[in-house]
């Protein structure tokens, strides 16, 4: 990617310090891969400007595709990934962010695109009926004020 002009850096996501801050930090589909979720979210906080926004996506532990039963084949997106070390539902993701001091936490749901018209229609109907069955959790939170910054 560097050869194509991208600014690529790597490191331990739970202890990363790039020495700069951003208005938005996106932790997409990584939280479920780390054993130190607090370290990852603290790294994200270090890289946010005051008033910055964190966006986290992670698989939904209560997604319909994770449930056994006759409808499961219509929902499957590949099963449980062997590299996932943690699973989150909306309540546990909110609790984690609240416990670590993130502000204005909002949790929503999303779905991956699926192949096939019938499967796509079934999933769309299921997720409208019960958004909590969706495959992906999306959390948006504000950076907690650092000491001396004052409350928003």
Coordinates of N, CA and C in Angstrom, one line a residue:
X1 N 0.8 -1.2 0.0 CA 0.0 0.0 0.0 C 0.9 1.3 0.0
X2 N 2.0 1.2 0.7 CA 2.9 2.4 0.7 C 3.3 2.8 -0.7
X3 N 3.5 1.7 -1.6 CA 3.9 2.0 -3.0 C 2.8 2.7 -3.7
X4 N 1.6 2.6 -3.3 CA 0.5 3.2 -3.9 C 0.2 4.6 -3.3
X5 N 1.0 5.0 -2.4 CA 0.9 6.4 -1.8 C 0.1 6.4 -0.5
X6 N -0.3 5.3 0.1 CA -1.0 5.3 1.4 C 0.0 5.5 2.5
X7 N -0.5 6.2 3.5 CA 0.3 6.4 4.8 C -0.1 5.2 5.7
X8 N 0.8 4.2 5.7 CA 0.5 2.9 6.4 C 1.4 2.9 7.6
X9 N 0.8 2.6 8.8 CA 1.5 2.4 10.0 C 1.0 1.2 10.7
X10 N 1.8 0.6 11.5 CA 1.3 -0.6 12.2 C 1.8 -0.6 13.6
X11 N 1.1 -1.3 14.5 CA 1.5 -1.4 15.9 C 0.4 -2.2 16.7
X12 N 0.6 -2.3 17.9 CA -0.3 -2.9 18.8 C -1.5 -2.0 19.1
X13 N -2.6 -2.4 18.6 CA -3.8 -1.5 18.7 C -4.2 -1.2 20.1
X14 N -3.8 -2.0 21.1 CA -4.2 -1.7 22.5 C -3.2 -0.8 23.2
X15 N -2.1 -0.4 22.5 CA -1.1 0.5 23.1 C -0.5 1.4 22.1
X16 N -1.3 1.8 21.1 CA -0.8 2.6 20.0 C -0.8 4.1 20.3
X17 N 0.3 4.7 19.9 CA 0.3 6.2 20.0 C 1.0 6.7 18.8
X18 N 0.2 7.3 17.9 CA 0.7 7.8 16.6 C 1.2 9.3 16.8
X19 N 0.9 9.9 18.0 CA 1.4 11.2 18.2 C 0.6 12.3 17.5
X20 N -0.6 11.9 17.0 CA -1.5 12.9 16.4 C -3.0 12.5 16.8
X21 N -3.9 13.5 16.6 CA -5.3 13.3 16.9 C -6.2 13.6 15.7
X22 N -7.3 12.9 15.7 CA -8.3 13.0 14.6 C -9.7 13.3 15.1
X23 N -10.5 13.9 14.3 CA -11.9 14.2 14.6 C -12.7 12.9 14.8
X24 N -12.4 11.9 14.0 CA -13.1 10.6 14.0 C -12.1 9.5 14.0
X25 N -12.3 8.5 14.8 CA -11.6 7.3 14.8 C -12.6 6.1 14.6
X26 N -12.3 5.3 13.6 CA -13.1 4.1 13.3 C -12.4 2.9 13.7
X27 N -13.0 2.1 14.6 CA -12.5 0.8 15.0 C -13.4 -0.3 14.4
X28 N -13.2 -0.6 13.1 CA -14.2 -1.4 12.4 C -13.8 -2.9 12.5
X29 N -14.6 -3.7 13.1 CA -14.4 -5.2 13.1 C -13.1 -5.6 13.7
X30 N -12.7 -4.9 14.8 CA -11.4 -5.2 15.5 C -11.7 -5.6 16.9
X31 N -12.7 -5.0 17.6 CA -12.9 -5.2 19.0 C -13.0 -6.6 19.4
X32 N -13.6 -7.4 18.5 CA -13.8 -8.9 18.8 C -12.5 -9.7 18.7
X33 N -11.4 -9.1 18.2 CA -10.2 -9.8 18.0 C -9.2 -9.5 19.1
X34 N -9.4 -8.6 20.0 CA -8.4 -8.2 21.0 C -8.9 -8.7 22.4
X35 N -7.9 -9.1 23.2 CA -8.2 -9.6 24.5 C -8.2 -8.4 25.5
X36 N -7.7 -7.2 25.1 CA -7.7 -6.1 26.0 C -8.6 -5.0 25.3
X37 N -9.9 -5.1 25.4 CA -10.8 -4.1 24.8 C -10.6 -2.8 25.4
X38 N -10.3 -2.7 26.7 CA -10.1 -1.4 27.4 C -8.9 -0.7 26.8
X39 N -7.8 -1.5 26.5 CA -6.6 -0.9 25.9 C -6.9 -0.4 24.5
X40 N -7.6 -1.1 23.8 CA -8.0 -0.7 22.4 C -8.7 0.7 22.5
X41 N -9.8 0.7 23.3 CA -10.6 1.9 23.4 C -9.8 3.1 24.0
X42 N -8.9 2.8 24.9 CA -8.0 3.9 25.4 C -7.1 4.4 24.3
X43 N -6.6 3.5 23.5 CA -5.8 4.0 22.3 C -6.6 4.9 21.4
X44 N -7.9 4.5 21.2 CA -8.8 5.3 20.3 C -9.0 6.7 21.0
X45 N -9.2 6.7 22.3 CA -9.4 8.0 23.0 C -8.2 8.9 22.8
X46 N -7.0 8.3 22.9 CA -5.7 9.1 22.8 C -5.6 9.8 21.4
X47 N -6.3 9.2 20.4 CA -6.2 9.7 19.1 C -7.3 10.6 18.6
X48 N -8.2 10.9 19.6 CA -9.4 11.8 19.2 C -9.1 13.2 19.7
X49 N -9.5 14.2 18.9 CA -9.5 15.5 19.3 C -10.6 15.8 20.4
X50 N -10.5 16.8 21.2 CA -11.6 17.1 22.1 C -12.9 17.3 21.2
X51 N -14.0 16.6 21.7 CA -15.2 16.6 20.9 C -15.2 15.6 19.8
X52 N -14.2 14.8 19.7 CA -14.1 13.8 18.6 C -15.1 12.7 18.8
X53 N -15.2 11.9 17.7 CA -16.2 10.8 17.7 C -15.5 9.5 17.4
X54 N -15.9 8.5 18.2 CA -15.5 7.1 18.0 C -16.6 6.3 17.3
X55 N -16.3 5.6 16.3 CA -17.2 4.7 15.7 C -16.7 3.3 15.8
X56 N -17.4 2.4 16.4 CA -17.0 1.0 16.6 C -18.0 0.1 15.9
X57 N -17.5 -0.9 15.1 CA -18.4 -1.9 14.6 C -17.9 -3.3 15.0
X58 N -18.8 -4.2 15.3 CA -18.4 -5.5 15.8 C -19.6 -6.5 15.5
X59 N -19.3 -7.8 15.3 CA -20.4 -8.7 15.1 C -21.3 -8.7 16.3
X60 N -22.6 -8.9 16.0 CA -23.6 -9.0 17.1 C -23.8 -10.4 17.6
X61 N -23.5 -10.6 18.8 CA -23.6 -12.0 19.4 C -25.0 -12.6 19.3
X62 N -26.0 -11.7 19.2 CA -27.4 -12.2 19.2 C -28.0 -12.2 17.8
X63 N -27.1 -12.0 16.8 CA -27.6 -12.0 15.4 C -28.3 -13.3 15.0
X64 N -29.3 -13.2 14.2 CA -30.1 -14.3 13.8 C -29.2 -15.4 13.2
X65 N -28.2 -15.0 12.4 CA -27.3 -16.1 11.8 C -26.5 -16.9 12.8
X66 N -26.4 -16.4 14.1 CA -25.7 -17.1 15.1 C -26.6 -18.1 15.8
X67 N -27.9 -18.1 15.5 CA -28.8 -19.0 16.2 C -29.0 -20.3 15.4
X68 N -29.1 -21.4 16.1 CA -29.4 -22.7 15.4 C -30.9 -22.7 15.0
X69 N -31.2 -23.5 14.0 CA -32.6 -23.7 13.7 C -32.8 -23.7 12.2
X70 N -34.1 -24.0 11.8 CA -34.4 -24.2 10.4 C -34.1 -23.0 9.5
X71 N -34.2 -21.8 10.1 CA -34.0 -20.6 9.3 C -32.5 -20.2 9.2
X72 N -31.6 -20.8 10.0 CA -30.2 -20.5 10.0 C -29.6 -20.4 8.6
X73 N -29.8 -21.4 7.7 CA -29.2 -21.3 6.4 C -29.5 -20.1 5.6
X74 N -30.6 -19.4 5.9 CA -30.9 -18.2 5.2 C -30.2 -17.0 5.7
X75 N -29.6 -17.2 6.9 CA -28.9 -16.1 7.6 C -27.4 -16.2 7.6
X76 N -26.9 -17.4 7.4 CA -25.5 -17.6 7.6 C -24.6 -16.7 6.7
X77 N -23.6 -16.2 7.4 CA -22.6 -15.4 6.7 C -21.2 -15.9 6.9
X78 N -21.1 -17.2 7.2 CA -19.7 -17.7 7.4 C -19.5 -18.3 8.8
X79 N -20.4 -18.2 9.7 CA -20.3 -18.8 11.0 C -19.4 -18.0 11.9
X80 N -19.0 -18.7 13.0 CA -18.1 -18.0 14.0 C -16.7 -18.0 13.5
X81 N -16.1 -16.8 13.5 CA -14.7 -16.7 13.1 C -13.8 -17.2 14.2
X82 N -12.8 -18.1 13.8 CA -11.9 -18.7 14.8 C -11.0 -17.7 15.5
X83 N -10.8 -16.5 15.0 CA -9.9 -15.5 15.6 C -10.7 -14.6 16.6
X84 N -12.0 -14.7 16.7 CA -12.7 -13.9 17.6 C -12.5 -14.4 19.1
X85 N -12.1 -13.5 19.9 CA -11.9 -13.8 21.3 C -13.0 -13.3 22.3
X86 N -13.9 -12.5 21.7 CA -15.0 -11.9 22.5 C -16.2 -11.7 21.6
X87 N -17.4 -11.7 22.2 CA -18.6 -11.5 21.5 C -19.4 -10.4 22.3
X88 N -20.0 -9.5 21.5 CA -20.7 -8.4 22.1 C -22.2 -8.4 21.6
X89 N -23.1 -8.0 22.5 CA -24.4 -7.7 22.2 C -24.6 -6.2 22.4
X90 N -25.7 -5.6 22.1 CA -25.8 -4.1 22.3 C -25.6 -3.8 23.8
X91 N -26.1 -4.6 24.7 CA -26.0 -4.3 26.1 C -24.6 -4.3 26.6
X92 N -23.8 -5.4 26.2 CA -22.4 -5.5 26.7 C -21.5 -4.4 26.0
X93 N -21.8 -4.1 24.8 CA -21.0 -3.1 24.1 C -21.2 -1.7 24.8
X94 N -22.5 -1.4 25.1 CA -22.8 -0.1 25.8 C -22.2 -0.1 27.1
X95 N -22.3 -1.2 27.9 CA -21.7 -1.3 29.2 C -20.2 -1.1 29.2
X96 N -19.5 -1.7 28.2 CA -18.1 -1.5 28.0 C -17.7 0.0 27.8
X97 N -18.4 0.6 26.9 CA -18.1 2.0 26.6 C -18.5 2.9 27.7
X98 N -19.6 2.7 28.4 CA -20.0 3.4 29.6 C -19.0 3.3 30.7
X99 N -18.5 2.0 31.0 CA -17.6 1.8 32.0 C -16.3 2.5 31.8
X100 N -15.9 2.6 30.5 CA -14.6 3.3 30.2 C -14.8 4.8 30.1
X101 N -16.0 5.3 30.3 CA -16.2 6.8 30.4 C -16.5 7.4 29.1
X102 N -16.9 6.7 28.0 CA -17.3 7.3 26.8 C -18.6 8.0 27.0
X103 N -18.8 9.1 26.3 CA -20.0 10.0 26.4 C -20.9 9.8 25.2
X104 N -22.2 10.0 25.5 CA -23.3 10.0 24.5 C -23.2 8.8 23.6
X105 N -23.2 7.6 24.2 CA -23.1 6.4 23.5 C -24.4 6.1 22.8
X106 N -24.3 5.8 21.5 CA -25.5 5.4 20.7 C -25.2 4.1 20.1
X107 N -26.1 3.1 20.1 CA -25.9 1.8 19.5 C -26.9 1.6 18.5
X108 N -26.5 1.1 17.3 CA -27.4 0.8 16.2 C -27.0 -0.5 15.6
X109 N -27.7 -0.9 14.6 CA -27.5 -2.2 13.9 C -27.3 -2.0 12.4
X110 N -26.5 -3.0 11.9 CA -26.3 -3.0 10.4 C -26.2 -4.4 9.9
X111 N -26.3 -4.6 8.6 CA -26.2 -5.9 8.0 C -25.3 -5.9 6.9
X112 N -24.6 -7.0 6.7 CA -23.7 -7.2 5.5 C -24.6 -7.5 4.3
X113 N -24.1 -7.1 3.1 CA -24.9 -7.4 1.9 C -24.9 -8.9 1.7
X114 N -25.9 -9.4 1.2 CA -26.0 -10.9 1.0 C -26.2 -11.2 -0.5
X115 N -25.9 -12.4 -0.8 CA -26.0 -12.8 -2.2 C -27.4 -13.5 -2.4
X116 N -28.0 -13.2 -3.5 CA -29.2 -13.9 -3.8 C -30.4 -13.0 -3.4
X117 N -31.4 -12.9 -4.3 CA -32.5 -12.0 -4.1 C -33.4 -12.5 -2.9
X118 N -33.7 -13.9 -2.9 CA -34.6 -14.4 -1.9 C -33.9 -14.3 -0.5
X119 N -32.6 -14.6 -0.4 CA -32.0 -14.5 0.9 C -31.9 -13.0 1.4
X120 N -31.7 -12.1 0.5 CA -31.6 -10.7 0.8 C -33.0 -10.2 1.3
X121 N -34.1 -10.6 0.6 CA -35.4 -10.2 1.0 C -35.8 -10.8 2.3
X122 N -35.4 -12.0 2.6 CA -35.7 -12.6 3.9 C -35.0 -11.9 5.0
X123 N -33.7 -11.6 4.8 CA -33.0 -10.9 5.8 C -33.5 -9.5 6.1
X124 N -33.8 -8.8 5.0 CA -34.3 -7.5 5.1 C -35.6 -7.5 6.0
X125 N -36.5 -8.4 5.7 CA -37.7 -8.5 6.5 C -37.5 -8.9 7.9
X126 N -36.6 -9.8 8.2 CA -36.2 -10.2 9.5 C -35.6 -9.1 10.3
X127 N -34.7 -8.3 9.7 CA -34.1 -7.2 10.4 C -35.0 -6.1 10.7
X128 N -36.0 -5.9 9.8 CA -37.0 -4.9 10.1 C -37.9 -5.3 11.3
X129 N -38.2 -6.6 11.3 CA -39.0 -7.1 12.4 C -38.3 -7.0 13.7
X130 N -37.0 -7.4 13.7 CA -36.2 -7.4 14.9 C -34.8 -6.8 14.6
X131 N -34.6 -5.5 14.7 CA -33.3 -5.0 14.4 C -32.2 -5.7 15.2
X132 N -32.5 -6.1 16.4 CA -31.4 -6.8 17.2 C -30.9 -8.1 16.6
X133 N -31.6 -8.6 15.6 CA -31.1 -9.8 14.9 C -30.1 -9.5 13.9
X134 N -29.9 -8.2 13.6 CA -28.9 -7.8 12.6 C -27.5 -8.3 12.9
X135 N -26.7 -8.5 11.9 CA -25.3 -9.1 12.0 C -24.3 -8.2 12.7
X136 N -24.5 -6.9 12.6 CA -23.4 -6.0 13.0 C -23.9 -5.0 14.0
X137 N -23.2 -4.7 15.1 CA -23.4 -3.6 16.0 C -22.6 -2.4 15.6
X138 N -23.2 -1.3 15.7 CA -22.5 0.0 15.3 C -22.7 0.9 16.5
X139 N -21.6 1.3 17.2 CA -21.6 2.2 18.3 C -20.9 3.5 17.9
X140 N -21.5 4.6 18.3 CA -21.0 5.9 18.1 C -20.9 6.5 19.5
X141 N -19.7 7.1 19.9 CA -19.6 7.7 21.2 C -18.7 8.9 21.1
X142 N -18.8 9.8 22.1 CA -18.0 10.9 22.1 C -16.8 10.7 23.0
X143 N -15.7 11.4 22.7 CA -14.5 11.3 23.6 C -14.8 11.9 24.9
X144 N -14.4 11.2 25.9 CA -14.6 11.7 27.3 C -13.6 12.9 27.5
X145 N -14.1 13.9 28.2 CA -13.2 15.1 28.4 C -12.0 14.7 29.3
X146 N -10.9 15.2 28.9 CA -9.7 15.0 29.7 C -9.7 16.0 30.9
X147 N -9.0 15.7 31.9 CA -9.0 16.6 33.0 C -8.6 18.0 32.6
X148 N -9.4 18.9 33.0 CA -9.1 20.3 32.7 C -9.8 20.8 31.4
X149 N -10.3 19.9 30.6 CA -11.0 20.3 29.4 C -12.4 20.8 29.6
X150 N -13.0 20.4 30.7 CA -14.4 20.8 31.0 C -15.4 19.9 30.4
X151 N -16.5 19.9 30.9 CA -17.6 19.0 30.4 C -18.2 19.6 29.1
X152 N -18.7 18.8 28.2 CA -19.4 19.4 27.0 C -20.6 20.1 27.3

